[in-house]
């Protein structure tokens, strides 16, 4: 028997209507310009989205053409987030920090027809455009469009000129909720980037998770500081979530350094914020140098890589701000799990839950699989690779049948860890970073967290390096805090209270900067390369 319920599609247009209508006069997007902000109410963003959709129709975007964005987080990018999928086209957020050859690869692979580009990124973009074979129109946002030279077959437009005089309303089509709305390529550290294509339905359902109390808990009246780039896993769902419930958005544009971020927080009073640990590490160091009032923040969501427990403690104890640790991937939209302690758990007892990667929601099914393909128990002990599936989890890559990453509808995350009977995920490593010493696993994440708990340490990265006796041992690369000193022996001594004796690292190196990926995560591949090429000064403690 079929239900009697209406089957209206879950779509971005529906989210947009809610934001621009009921919340149109109260919610706003604020874009930082260096010393101050420019602001637009959501109703205005709705009119702008209509103008953009008309303009794009004029450029031949009549079906599911891909519209690329090469942009920072700002009001115009938000407009594209709404207009492009709602008109039936596909938004392709280009990660400006990928290597040029990867950027060219993804634009060609996705067959981008139009690219919107921030004028501040033109020097970078100008070099790529001639190689982007399917791009017919480049639309320059802000600045002077004539600064971009058009290669043969490409027209360059100014965003403001293109939108001027366009109607303020658009007849948004009713779309199949399963059709493509947006796409994002994973950074692909080893092979070519892989395209994840989100549907209207997957984004809609994911947005509800962003707003659930047990999710990111974004609500009306919130002011969400979206530090996580809109080109990195859809800014973790903040833009659509904000439109769904009428939360305002604070967009940092290109000002992602600690100093402007602190200035932005002081001036714009965000109630929640989301970013990877590296960003917060810089912000906390800045605050330690010069105190600022960031008490408007209720919570910060930290994920993308393991958040060091010391960072969570600092937020809580020094600033009264709760960190919500989250795990996810581009392939999971990205919210996979969020660490909120179970009801009734308070005080110190909360910490084991809060430092975990968190609980998976109903829509993200999980299983742990060992090397022989056996499914493991959620007993808090058995360690295996995490596999997930669900309505906002990818089950394939765009135009690439990579059977290694998917099987029977499950996504192999490449993340290794265990699950507790209460459903809390604890990641110990990425499969490719696992250290096997004398047949036993050592968690690089755990070691990093322990070293980063030392007051003199700003950052610590741990990789496995070859060892004659144990086949592999951990090497710790340490970045010290400004003005602090510590030596390898002292740090190892510090670890001896919390780390099993056989795991205590004997290889140490001090570096001035931790190599990072395009989205600010520890780049262990680069550190391994530096090590194998003899570029690191390694101290061997005996
Ligand atoms: P990339 O694979 O290029 O880093 P993603 O941004 O999709 O791109 O990264 C997803 C990966 O980031 C996960 O598979 C996991 O290894 C790591 N990750 C994300 N959040 C966390 C977290 N809270 N703790 C540990 N690792 C995390």
Coordinates of C-alpha atoms and ligand atoms in Angstrom, one line a residue, residues 186-189 232-233 236 302-307 325-331 334 356-357 405 413-415 427 429-430 432 445 517-519 521, ligand 1:
X186 CA 38.1 15.2 -3.1
X187 CA 41.6 16.6 -2.8
X188 CA 43.1 13.3 -4.1
X189 CA 46.5 13.2 -2.5
X232 CA 35.6 22.3 0.9
X233 CA 32.7 19.8 1.3
X236 CA 30.1 21.5 6.0
X302 CA 35.9 21.3 14.8
X303 CA 36.6 18.5 12.4
X304 CA 38.2 17.6 9.1
X305 CA 41.1 16.1 11.1
X306 CA 41.3 14.9 14.7
X307 CA 40.9 17.8 17.1
X325 CA 34.2 17.4 17.5
X326 CA 32.9 16.1 14.2
X327 CA 34.0 13.6 11.7
X328 CA 33.1 13.5 8.0
X329 CA 34.3 13.4 4.5
X330 CA 33.5 15.1 1.2
X331 CA 31.8 11.7 0.3
X334 CA 30.2 15.9 5.0
X356 CA 35.8 10.9 20.3
X357 CA 34.7 11.4 16.7
X405 CA 36.4 2.8 -2.6
X413 CA 36.2 5.5 4.4
X414 CA 39.9 4.6 4.7
X415 CA 39.6 5.5 8.4
X427 CA 39.4 6.9 15.0
X429 CA 44.3 6.5 12.1
X430 CA 43.8 6.7 8.4
X432 CA 47.4 4.7 4.9
X445 CA 46.5 10.3 16.2
X517 CA 47.1 19.9 2.6
X518 CA 44.9 22.2 0.5
X519 CA 42.3 22.3 3.3
X521 CA 45.2 19.1 7.4
Ligands
LIG1 P1 40.7 14.6 2.1 O1 40.5 13.1 2.0 O2 41.2 15.2 0.9 O3 41.3 15.0 3.4 P2 38.1 15.1 3.1 O4 38.0 16.5 3.6 O5 36.9 14.5 2.5 O6 39.2 15.1 2.1 O7 38.7 14.3 4.3 C1 38.0 13.3 5.0 C2 38.9 12.6 5.9 O8 39.4 13.5 7.0 C3 38.3 11.5 6.7 O9 38.3 10.3 5.9 C4 39.2 11.4 7.9 O10 40.4 10.7 7.6 C5 39.6 12.8 8.2 N1 38.8 13.4 9.3 C6 37.7 14.2 9.2 N2 37.3 14.5 10.4 C7 38.1 13.9 11.3 C8 38.1 13.8 12.7 N3 37.2 14.5 13.5 N4 39.0 13.1 13.3 C9 39.9 12.4 12.5 N5 40.0 12.4 11.2 C10 39.0 13.2 10.6

